[in-house]
Amino acid sequence: MSATETVTVAAFAPLSMTSHPLQRAGAWAVAVLAGRSVPREVTAGDLDTVAERLVRDASTAAVADKDASVYDWWKVLYALYPNAAATHSKRSKDRAVLAGAIAELFVPDRGTDAQRYPCTFCGTPSSVVWTKMNLPMFDTNKALNTLPPGVPGWPVCRGCRVAAWALPYGAWVTAGSATVFSCAVEDAERRFAERNVLRARRLMQLGFSKLPAGARPELVVVHALRHARVELSATTLWSFKNDNQEPWLRVSRTRRAVPRFLALVEGNAPLRRGWRRLELGLTRRDEKGALVACGPDEAARLLFEPEDGRSRSLLRELHRMLLNPRRPMSPQHRNDMSRLAFTYAEEVLDMEPDLKPVATMVADWIEHGDGSPRGRWAEFETAHLHAYKLGLVLTLAKRRLFFAGRHVAAGPDDWRPFIQRRPRSWEHRMLLGIAVVSMLQERGVSVHGASADPEEEEHTEHLLSQAPFGTDQDDYDGMDAA
């Protein structure tokens, strides 16, 4: 190799952090395992130490008895690298032999090799090429048309090879999948990796069956964003399975304003109480009292929007709880959750709807119209999420109030945002329902057959005082849903 080539190779850092989500997650895992603040501080010696750790853990898990706790780590590796030396069904059962084969994956690039190509991830010249056998979520070995001419695989430098196998340490893993996190805030990414490295160590010691219940990846991200103290940053979760049966990839994102919304919730007592009440409402237990759905996990997941559109809306869940006649709540709790809904709509969805004229008209009609307020409320509640039906109800309410001699401030121009096909019309209708409920509560108009149980509300207050904002599942497990 010429002197120019030597200088060029030396200019590259031992480990770079790229925009590829899997490489990036692995690079953060390497930094955490090496005790470095950021991946760019990782040295060649650090790569040696981390590679030794990867070889030791992988070979131990691969030869372990299937009943051993550490064998669960092999399941994690199999979900990511199903054809590798450590996971193949015909792998050696001799730990020393297997460790040697795994160690070959992380040997330094040969400096005298004439065949050097830019690393697929970071561009560092590399003499080693890898295929899907060692790379998660890459094409099969037969897909040669995706590779440079004459290259039997993807060039991967040593730093990125170590990062590729450090990935499960920095990812939130199950026995069959992994989830990585990326955003523009390095501190948040590092906190996510730190939490998962600790979880990986516990997993190897205890196995999945005895691993303490912990936060799901969405809640880990929420904690990371809160501690990072950032106002605007979009975040992405990449969840995937890479085995030989049915590989899949699911991507979910948060909007840029979510960190600012979380900061507002944490710093505002009514919003904080509203969020805790939401967590309690999302908690589910079976007949024996075992936790089925952890409220903080479920609440955090509502902040993420999957690419396939199959998600629950935070606003929809708040709307469902506030309008649920079977679970009446105290005026304070209703007010707190209503404020949470309007704050989310304003800060995250960038909505500033003028609800007062239409909400006032509906509340006046329900309170002063002919017959029972409950009947008119039921008519509004049934129709308000459907544009056409809502238009009929609003027209009826205006007509009845007019004939009763009451002043009506709202007209068709005011309710057009709720009934026309336009962006956010569905969210407008949900906010209208919440606003009407709040107005009726302020006026003392009862539209539900039952009122909040004082004992249940007292129990709820006790639980809310125990659970800090964004409680982890392992801390939350001893709490009962109100």
Short mmCIF file of C-alpha atoms in Angstrom, two decimals:
data_model
loop_
_atom_site.label_atom_id
_atom_site.label_comp_id
_atom_site.label_asym_id
_atom_site.label_seq_id
_atom_site.Cartn_x
_atom_site.Cartn_y
_atom_site.Cartn_z
CA MET A 1 0.00 0.00 0.00
CA SER A 2 1.34 3.44 -0.92
CA ALA A 3 2.12 6.23 1.54
CA THR A 4 -0.92 8.14 0.31
CA GLU A 5 -3.15 5.18 0.99
CA THR A 6 -1.61 4.79 4.45
CA VAL A 7 -2.37 8.41 5.35
CA THR A 8 -5.92 8.10 3.99
CA VAL A 9 -6.64 4.98 6.04
CA ALA A 10 -5.15 6.50 9.17
CA ALA A 11 -7.38 9.55 8.83
CA PHE A 12 -10.45 7.44 9.58
CA ALA A 13 -11.49 7.01 13.23
CA PRO A 14 -11.63 3.45 14.61
CA LEU A 15 -15.40 3.83 14.98
CA SER A 16 -17.70 6.25 13.19
CA MET A 17 -21.37 6.91 13.88
CA THR A 18 -23.42 7.04 10.70
CA SER A 19 -27.06 7.79 9.90
CA HIS A 20 -27.86 4.09 9.39
CA PRO A 21 -30.10 3.26 12.40
CA LEU A 22 -28.67 -0.21 13.03
CA GLN A 23 -25.03 0.87 12.72
CA ARG A 24 -25.77 3.93 14.84
CA ALA A 25 -27.36 1.87 17.62
CA GLY A 26 -24.41 -0.54 17.55
CA ALA A 27 -21.92 2.33 17.69
CA TRP A 28 -23.60 3.70 20.80
CA ALA A 29 -23.53 0.24 22.35
CA VAL A 30 -19.78 0.01 21.68
CA ALA A 31 -19.26 3.41 23.31
CA VAL A 32 -21.23 2.40 26.41
CA LEU A 33 -19.47 -0.96 26.69
CA ALA A 34 -16.10 0.80 26.31
CA GLY A 35 -16.98 3.49 28.85
CA ARG A 36 -16.70 6.32 26.31
CA SER A 37 -19.02 9.33 26.12
CA VAL A 38 -19.54 9.14 22.35
CA PRO A 39 -18.57 6.65 19.63
CA ARG A 40 -15.96 8.97 18.11
CA GLU A 41 -13.92 8.66 21.34
CA VAL A 42 -13.61 4.88 20.95
CA THR A 43 -10.03 3.75 20.34
CA ALA A 44 -8.61 0.71 18.57
CA GLY A 45 -7.86 -0.73 22.01
CA ASP A 46 -11.50 -0.22 23.00
CA LEU A 47 -12.55 -2.16 19.92
CA ASP A 48 -10.29 -5.03 21.04
CA THR A 49 -11.91 -5.05 24.49
CA VAL A 50 -15.47 -4.88 23.19
CA ALA A 51 -14.78 -7.55 20.55
CA GLU A 52 -13.48 -9.87 23.27
CA ARG A 53 -16.71 -9.26 25.21
CA LEU A 54 -18.84 -10.05 22.16
CA VAL A 55 -16.91 -13.26 21.46
CA ARG A 56 -17.11 -14.39 25.09
CA ASP A 57 -20.85 -13.74 25.45
CA ALA A 58 -21.79 -15.21 22.06
CA SER A 59 -19.74 -18.39 22.47
CA THR A 60 -21.00 -18.91 26.03
CA ALA A 61 -24.62 -18.56 24.93
CA ALA A 62 -24.15 -20.75 21.85
CA VAL A 63 -22.87 -23.79 23.77
CA ALA A 64 -25.12 -23.36 26.82
CA ASP A 65 -27.79 -25.86 27.75
CA LYS A 66 -31.23 -24.85 26.51
CA ASP A 67 -32.48 -24.60 30.10
CA ALA A 68 -29.71 -22.19 31.07
CA SER A 69 -30.50 -18.50 31.48
CA VAL A 70 -27.69 -17.42 29.17
CA TYR A 71 -29.21 -19.48 26.35
CA ASP A 72 -31.83 -16.75 26.03
CA TRP A 73 -29.04 -14.50 24.75
CA TRP A 74 -28.48 -17.02 21.96
CA LYS A 75 -32.16 -16.59 21.03
CA VAL A 76 -31.55 -12.86 20.72
CA LEU A 77 -28.54 -13.45 18.47
CA TYR A 78 -30.46 -15.95 16.37
CA ALA A 79 -33.20 -13.38 15.72
CA LEU A 80 -30.58 -11.02 14.27
CA TYR A 81 -27.92 -13.28 12.70
CA PRO A 82 -29.63 -16.62 11.96
CA ASN A 83 -26.88 -18.00 9.69
CA ALA A 84 -23.79 -16.85 11.58
CA ALA A 85 -21.18 -19.13 13.12
CA ALA A 86 -22.60 -18.51 16.60
CA THR A 87 -26.21 -19.31 15.71
CA HIS A 88 -26.15 -21.85 12.87
CA SER A 89 -27.73 -25.20 13.67
CA LYS A 90 -24.48 -26.96 12.72
CA ARG A 91 -22.27 -24.75 14.88
CA SER A 92 -19.46 -26.37 16.85
CA LYS A 93 -20.28 -27.36 20.43
CA ASP A 94 -16.66 -26.85 21.43
CA ARG A 95 -16.54 -23.42 23.02
CA ALA A 96 -12.90 -22.78 22.17
CA VAL A 97 -13.40 -23.69 18.52
CA LEU A 98 -16.58 -21.63 18.31
CA ALA A 99 -14.95 -18.63 20.00
CA GLY A 100 -12.16 -18.73 17.45
CA ALA A 101 -14.64 -18.73 14.57
CA ILE A 102 -16.55 -15.81 16.07
CA ALA A 103 -13.35 -13.87 16.77
CA GLU A 104 -12.51 -14.04 13.05
CA LEU A 105 -15.43 -11.68 12.45
CA PHE A 106 -13.67 -8.83 14.22
CA VAL A 107 -10.05 -9.12 13.09
CA PRO A 108 -8.44 -5.84 11.92
CA ASP A 109 -8.45 -5.08 8.22
CA ARG A 110 -5.36 -6.28 6.39
CA GLY A 111 -3.37 -3.20 5.54
CA THR A 112 -1.44 -4.83 2.71
CA ASP A 113 -4.51 -6.19 0.93
CA ALA A 114 -4.86 -4.62 -2.50
CA GLN A 115 -8.62 -5.27 -2.54
CA ARG A 116 -9.98 -2.43 -0.40
CA TYR A 117 -13.42 -0.94 -0.77
CA PRO A 118 -15.20 1.88 1.12
CA CYS A 119 -17.16 0.54 4.09
CA THR A 120 -20.85 0.22 3.31
CA PHE A 121 -21.69 2.25 6.41
CA CYS A 122 -18.97 4.83 7.06
CA GLY A 123 -16.70 4.81 3.98
CA THR A 124 -13.56 3.65 5.78
CA PRO A 125 -11.41 1.48 3.41
CA SER A 126 -11.97 -2.17 4.28
CA SER A 127 -10.63 -5.49 3.07
CA VAL A 128 -13.45 -7.54 4.66
CA VAL A 129 -16.80 -8.18 2.99
CA TRP A 130 -19.86 -9.50 4.78
CA THR A 131 -23.18 -10.95 3.64
CA LYS A 132 -26.52 -11.40 5.35
CA MET A 133 -24.91 -14.18 7.37
CA ASN A 134 -23.42 -11.58 9.68
CA LEU A 135 -25.44 -8.44 8.93
CA PRO A 136 -29.00 -7.98 10.23
CA MET A 137 -31.70 -6.82 7.81
CA PHE A 138 -29.63 -7.19 4.62
CA ASP A 139 -30.47 -8.99 1.38
CA THR A 140 -29.83 -12.68 0.85
CA ASN A 141 -26.47 -13.96 -0.41
CA LYS A 142 -28.03 -14.52 -3.85
CA ALA A 143 -28.88 -10.85 -4.36
CA LEU A 144 -25.56 -10.07 -6.04
CA ASN A 145 -27.10 -7.43 -8.28
CA THR A 146 -27.22 -5.05 -5.30
CA LEU A 147 -23.44 -5.22 -4.85
CA PRO A 148 -20.57 -3.52 -6.72
CA PRO A 149 -19.29 -5.59 -9.69
CA GLY A 150 -16.96 -8.35 -8.63
CA VAL A 151 -17.58 -7.86 -4.90
CA PRO A 152 -18.90 -10.97 -3.10
CA GLY A 153 -20.43 -9.03 -0.22
CA TRP A 154 -20.74 -5.66 1.48
CA PRO A 155 -17.43 -4.11 2.59
CA VAL A 156 -17.54 -3.52 6.34
CA CYS A 157 -14.67 -1.96 8.30
CA ARG A 158 -13.66 -3.32 11.68
CA GLY A 159 -15.40 -0.61 13.68
CA CYS A 160 -18.71 -1.21 11.91
CA ARG A 161 -18.31 -4.99 12.20
CA VAL A 162 -17.96 -4.68 15.96
CA ALA A 163 -20.89 -2.25 16.02
CA ALA A 164 -23.04 -4.67 14.00
CA TRP A 165 -22.64 -7.34 16.68
CA ALA A 166 -22.83 -4.89 19.59
CA LEU A 167 -26.26 -3.93 18.26
CA PRO A 168 -28.29 -6.27 20.55
CA TYR A 169 -26.59 -4.74 23.60
CA GLY A 170 -27.81 -1.26 22.69
CA ALA A 171 -31.22 -2.36 21.40
CA TRP A 172 -34.37 -3.25 23.30
CA VAL A 173 -34.57 -6.96 22.59
CA THR A 174 -36.99 -9.83 22.94
CA ALA A 175 -36.41 -13.50 22.14
CA GLY A 176 -37.44 -12.81 18.54
CA SER A 177 -36.97 -9.12 17.74
CA ALA A 178 -34.98 -5.98 18.44
CA THR A 179 -35.83 -2.28 18.59
CA VAL A 180 -33.35 0.55 18.03
CA PHE A 181 -33.80 4.27 18.50
CA SER A 182 -32.51 7.23 16.54
CA CYS A 183 -32.94 10.98 16.86
CA ALA A 184 -30.92 14.17 16.51
CA VAL A 185 -30.08 14.35 20.23
CA GLU A 186 -27.00 12.33 21.11
CA ASP A 187 -27.66 12.45 24.85
CA ALA A 188 -31.06 10.80 24.35
CA GLU A 189 -29.56 8.10 22.12
CA ARG A 190 -26.86 7.35 24.68
CA ARG A 191 -29.37 7.05 27.53
CA PHE A 192 -31.38 4.58 25.46
CA ALA A 193 -28.23 2.53 24.83
CA GLU A 194 -27.16 2.65 28.49
CA ARG A 195 -30.52 1.36 29.65
CA ASN A 196 -30.42 -1.51 27.18
CA VAL A 197 -26.81 -2.50 27.89
CA LEU A 198 -27.78 -2.90 31.55
CA ARG A 199 -30.85 -4.90 30.52
CA ALA A 200 -28.71 -7.16 28.28
CA ARG A 201 -26.43 -7.96 31.22
CA ARG A 202 -29.40 -8.87 33.37
CA LEU A 203 -30.84 -10.97 30.58
CA MET A 204 -27.67 -13.06 30.30
CA GLN A 205 -27.70 -13.62 34.05
CA LEU A 206 -31.41 -14.33 34.58
CA GLY A 207 -33.02 -15.13 31.23
CA PHE A 208 -36.29 -13.70 29.97
CA SER A 209 -38.45 -15.64 32.42
CA LYS A 210 -36.76 -14.14 35.48
CA LEU A 211 -35.82 -10.77 33.99
CA PRO A 212 -37.47 -8.04 36.10
CA ALA A 213 -40.32 -6.31 34.34
CA GLY A 214 -39.10 -3.09 32.81
CA ALA A 215 -40.17 -0.28 30.56
CA ARG A 216 -40.93 -0.96 26.92
CA PRO A 217 -38.80 0.87 24.32
CA GLU A 218 -41.31 3.70 23.90
CA LEU A 219 -41.19 4.51 27.62
CA VAL A 220 -37.38 4.26 27.62
CA VAL A 221 -37.38 6.86 24.83
CA VAL A 222 -39.74 9.09 26.81
CA HIS A 223 -37.37 8.96 29.80
CA ALA A 224 -34.39 9.69 27.54
CA LEU A 225 -36.07 12.71 25.95
CA ARG A 226 -37.09 14.10 29.33
CA HIS A 227 -33.56 13.86 30.70
CA ALA A 228 -32.04 15.28 27.52
CA ARG A 229 -33.96 18.53 28.07
CA VAL A 230 -34.60 19.12 24.38
CA GLU A 231 -37.62 20.97 22.98
CA LEU A 232 -37.81 19.90 19.35
CA SER A 233 -36.60 16.60 17.96
CA ALA A 234 -38.29 13.92 15.89
CA THR A 235 -37.51 10.40 17.07
CA THR A 236 -37.77 7.04 15.32
CA LEU A 237 -38.07 3.49 16.62
CA TRP A 238 -37.01 0.68 14.26
CA SER A 239 -38.32 -2.72 15.36
CA PHE A 240 -37.32 -5.76 13.34
CA LYS A 241 -36.98 -9.50 13.17
CA ASN A 242 -34.32 -11.02 10.92
CA ASP A 243 -34.60 -14.80 11.21
CA ASN A 244 -34.98 -17.23 8.31
CA GLN A 245 -38.75 -17.55 8.62
CA GLU A 246 -40.59 -14.24 8.32
CA PRO A 247 -38.30 -11.19 8.60
CA TRP A 248 -40.10 -7.91 9.16
CA LEU A 249 -39.44 -4.25 9.90
CA ARG A 250 -41.79 -1.81 11.66
CA VAL A 251 -41.04 1.88 11.94
CA SER A 252 -42.77 4.33 14.28
CA ARG A 253 -42.05 7.99 14.88
CA THR A 254 -42.88 10.86 17.18
CA ARG A 255 -43.51 14.41 16.04
CA ARG A 256 -40.82 17.03 16.60
CA ALA A 257 -42.78 18.81 19.32
CA VAL A 258 -43.21 15.74 21.57
CA PRO A 259 -40.17 16.59 23.77
CA ARG A 260 -41.59 20.06 24.39
CA PHE A 261 -44.97 18.54 25.24
CA LEU A 262 -43.31 16.16 27.72
CA ALA A 263 -41.48 19.06 29.32
CA LEU A 264 -44.77 20.94 29.72
CA VAL A 265 -46.40 17.89 31.31
CA GLU A 266 -43.52 17.41 33.72
CA GLY A 267 -43.48 21.07 34.76
CA ASN A 268 -47.23 21.63 35.14
CA ALA A 269 -49.12 20.02 38.02
CA PRO A 270 -52.56 19.70 36.32
CA LEU A 271 -51.00 18.24 33.17
CA ARG A 272 -48.92 15.88 35.27
CA ARG A 273 -52.01 14.68 37.13
CA GLY A 274 -53.83 14.27 33.83
CA TRP A 275 -51.01 12.13 32.44
CA ARG A 276 -50.97 9.95 35.56
CA ARG A 277 -54.73 9.54 35.33
CA LEU A 278 -54.26 8.46 31.72
CA GLU A 279 -51.68 5.87 32.81
CA LEU A 280 -54.04 4.47 35.42
CA GLY A 281 -56.85 4.30 32.89
CA LEU A 282 -54.67 2.34 30.46
CA THR A 283 -53.55 -0.20 33.06
CA ARG A 284 -55.13 -3.63 32.67
CA ARG A 285 -55.09 -6.62 34.99
CA ASP A 286 -56.48 -10.11 34.61
CA GLU A 287 -58.91 -11.82 36.97
CA LYS A 288 -56.06 -12.90 39.23
CA GLY A 289 -54.66 -9.38 39.50
CA ALA A 290 -51.65 -9.99 37.28
CA LEU A 291 -50.60 -7.03 35.18
CA VAL A 292 -51.66 -7.42 31.55
CA ALA A 293 -51.01 -3.91 30.24
CA CYS A 294 -48.72 -1.44 32.01
CA GLY A 295 -50.20 2.06 32.00
CA PRO A 296 -46.95 4.04 31.61
CA ASP A 297 -45.89 1.80 28.71
CA GLU A 298 -49.26 2.15 26.99
CA ALA A 299 -49.31 5.92 27.47
CA ALA A 300 -45.81 6.29 26.02
CA ARG A 301 -46.77 4.19 22.97
CA LEU A 302 -49.56 6.67 22.20
CA LEU A 303 -46.90 9.28 21.41
CA PHE A 304 -45.57 7.15 18.51
CA GLU A 305 -47.14 6.93 15.07
CA PRO A 306 -46.35 3.78 13.05
CA GLU A 307 -45.70 4.16 9.35
CA ASP A 308 -48.49 1.73 8.51
CA GLY A 309 -51.02 3.95 10.29
CA ARG A 310 -52.07 1.19 12.71
CA SER A 311 -51.86 3.04 15.98
CA ARG A 312 -54.00 4.40 18.76
CA SER A 313 -54.23 8.15 19.09
CA LEU A 314 -53.41 9.85 22.39
CA LEU A 315 -56.21 12.30 21.74
CA ARG A 316 -58.59 9.44 21.01
CA GLU A 317 -57.77 7.69 24.29
CA LEU A 318 -58.29 10.88 26.29
CA HIS A 319 -61.56 11.46 24.47
CA ARG A 320 -62.67 7.88 25.20
CA MET A 321 -61.96 8.20 28.93
CA LEU A 322 -63.52 11.62 29.31
CA LEU A 323 -66.76 10.61 27.59
CA ASN A 324 -67.05 7.14 29.11
CA PRO A 325 -70.33 7.06 31.10
CA ARG A 326 -69.32 3.84 32.88
CA ARG A 327 -66.25 5.44 34.46
CA PRO A 328 -67.30 8.84 35.83
CA MET A 329 -64.54 10.89 37.38
CA SER A 330 -64.25 13.87 39.67
CA PRO A 331 -64.36 17.42 38.25
CA GLN A 332 -60.66 17.89 38.98
CA HIS A 333 -59.62 14.73 37.17
CA ARG A 334 -61.84 15.60 34.21
CA ASN A 335 -60.38 19.11 34.09
CA ASP A 336 -56.81 17.79 34.28
CA MET A 337 -57.32 15.32 31.45
CA SER A 338 -59.12 17.93 29.34
CA ARG A 339 -56.19 20.30 29.73
CA LEU A 340 -53.86 17.49 28.74
CA ALA A 341 -55.87 16.87 25.57
CA PHE A 342 -55.93 20.54 24.54
CA THR A 343 -52.22 20.97 25.31
CA TYR A 344 -51.34 17.96 23.18
CA ALA A 345 -53.47 19.27 20.32
CA GLU A 346 -51.86 22.70 20.50
CA GLU A 347 -48.23 21.70 21.07
CA VAL A 348 -47.92 18.48 19.08
CA LEU A 349 -50.66 18.64 16.45
CA ASP A 350 -50.31 22.42 15.99
CA MET A 351 -54.05 22.95 16.41
CA GLU A 352 -55.71 26.11 17.76
CA PRO A 353 -59.41 25.47 17.18
CA ASP A 354 -61.99 28.02 18.22
CA LEU A 355 -64.32 25.67 20.06
CA LYS A 356 -66.20 28.07 22.32
CA PRO A 357 -69.04 29.23 20.01
CA VAL A 358 -70.08 25.73 18.88
CA ALA A 359 -69.44 24.10 22.27
CA THR A 360 -71.51 26.80 23.97
CA MET A 361 -74.39 26.29 21.54
CA VAL A 362 -74.37 22.51 22.12
CA ALA A 363 -74.13 22.91 25.89
CA ASP A 364 -77.03 25.41 25.89
CA TRP A 365 -79.15 23.01 23.84
CA ILE A 366 -78.38 20.05 26.12
CA GLU A 367 -79.07 22.08 29.26
CA HIS A 368 -82.18 24.03 28.20
CA GLY A 369 -83.75 22.00 25.39
CA ASP A 370 -87.01 20.07 25.68
CA GLY A 371 -86.90 16.77 27.53
CA SER A 372 -84.04 15.23 29.47
CA PRO A 373 -80.46 16.57 29.18
CA ARG A 374 -79.28 12.96 29.14
CA GLY A 375 -81.29 12.24 26.02
CA ARG A 376 -79.90 15.24 24.18
CA TRP A 377 -76.40 14.40 25.36
CA ALA A 378 -76.81 10.87 24.06
CA GLU A 379 -77.91 12.27 20.70
CA PHE A 380 -74.85 14.53 20.52
CA GLU A 381 -72.44 11.86 21.77
CA THR A 382 -73.66 9.34 19.18
CA ALA A 383 -73.26 11.81 16.31
CA HIS A 384 -70.32 14.05 17.16
CA LEU A 385 -67.54 11.87 15.69
CA HIS A 386 -69.32 11.61 12.32
CA ALA A 387 -69.20 14.72 10.14
CA TYR A 388 -72.60 14.36 8.49
CA LYS A 389 -74.45 13.34 11.66
CA LEU A 390 -72.78 16.12 13.63
CA GLY A 391 -73.92 18.65 11.04
CA LEU A 392 -77.52 17.48 11.49
CA VAL A 393 -77.27 17.74 15.29
CA LEU A 394 -75.76 21.23 15.17
CA THR A 395 -78.46 22.41 12.79
CA LEU A 396 -81.12 20.93 15.07
CA ALA A 397 -79.58 22.53 18.17
CA LYS A 398 -79.43 25.97 16.56
CA ARG A 399 -83.06 25.70 15.35
CA ARG A 400 -84.37 24.57 18.76
CA LEU A 401 -82.54 27.34 20.61
CA PHE A 402 -83.76 29.93 18.11
CA PHE A 403 -87.39 28.86 18.50
CA ALA A 404 -86.95 28.92 22.28
CA GLY A 405 -85.94 32.58 22.04
CA ARG A 406 -82.34 32.04 23.13
CA HIS A 407 -79.39 33.85 21.63
CA VAL A 408 -77.20 31.60 19.43
CA ALA A 409 -73.71 32.94 18.74
CA ALA A 410 -72.61 30.07 16.49
CA GLY A 411 -73.53 29.54 12.87
CA PRO A 412 -72.56 27.33 9.92
CA ASP A 413 -69.27 29.18 9.47
CA ASP A 414 -68.29 28.27 13.05
CA TRP A 415 -68.99 24.57 12.73
CA ARG A 416 -67.60 24.16 9.21
CA PRO A 417 -64.16 22.95 10.51
CA PHE A 418 -65.95 20.11 12.29
CA ILE A 419 -68.05 18.76 9.44
CA GLN A 420 -66.06 19.37 6.27
CA ARG A 421 -63.49 16.98 4.86
CA ARG A 422 -60.31 18.77 5.80
CA PRO A 423 -57.13 17.93 7.73
CA ARG A 424 -57.67 17.50 11.48
CA SER A 425 -61.49 17.57 11.23
CA TRP A 426 -61.64 14.30 13.18
CA GLU A 427 -59.45 15.76 15.92
CA HIS A 428 -61.64 18.89 15.91
CA ARG A 429 -64.71 16.76 16.59
CA MET A 430 -63.01 14.94 19.48
CA LEU A 431 -61.94 18.24 21.03
CA LEU A 432 -65.48 19.56 20.61
CA GLY A 433 -66.82 16.57 22.56
CA ILE A 434 -64.30 17.19 25.34
CA ALA A 435 -65.12 20.90 25.43
CA VAL A 436 -68.87 20.23 25.69
CA VAL A 437 -68.30 17.80 28.59
CA SER A 438 -66.20 20.44 30.39
CA MET A 439 -68.85 23.12 29.94
CA LEU A 440 -71.64 20.88 31.18
CA GLN A 441 -69.56 19.97 34.22
CA GLU A 442 -68.92 23.65 35.00
CA ARG A 443 -72.66 24.29 34.80
CA GLY A 444 -73.48 21.34 37.02
CA VAL A 445 -75.48 19.56 34.31
CA SER A 446 -75.45 15.78 34.85
CA VAL A 447 -75.61 13.72 31.68
CA HIS A 448 -74.51 10.39 33.16
CA GLY A 449 -76.55 8.13 35.36
CA ALA A 450 -73.79 7.68 37.94
CA SER A 451 -71.43 10.07 39.67
CA ALA A 452 -67.86 9.45 40.67
CA ASP A 453 -67.50 7.13 43.65
CA PRO A 454 -65.84 9.14 46.50
CA GLU A 455 -63.99 6.06 47.77
CA GLU A 456 -62.74 5.20 44.31
CA GLU A 457 -61.63 8.78 43.73
CA GLU A 458 -59.81 8.76 47.06
CA HIS A 459 -58.07 5.54 46.02
CA THR A 460 -57.18 7.13 42.70
CA GLU A 461 -55.69 10.16 44.43
CA HIS A 462 -53.57 7.84 46.56
CA LEU A 463 -52.26 6.05 43.47
CA LEU A 464 -51.58 9.29 41.65
CA SER A 465 -49.53 10.55 44.58
CA GLN A 466 -47.47 7.33 44.51
CA ALA A 467 -46.69 7.21 40.79
CA PRO A 468 -44.27 9.83 39.43
CA PHE A 469 -44.58 10.97 35.83
CA GLY A 470 -43.60 8.16 33.47
CA THR A 471 -43.18 5.43 36.08
CA ASP A 472 -41.42 2.24 34.95
CA GLN A 473 -43.34 -1.01 34.89
CA ASP A 474 -41.22 -2.63 37.60
CA ASP A 475 -42.07 0.27 39.95
CA TYR A 476 -45.67 0.32 38.77
CA ASP A 477 -46.39 -3.38 39.10
CA GLY A 478 -47.54 -3.14 42.70
CA MET A 479 -50.14 -0.52 41.90
CA ASP A 480 -53.77 -1.31 41.14
CA ALA A 481 -55.72 0.52 38.47
CA ALA A 482 -58.24 2.91 39.90
#
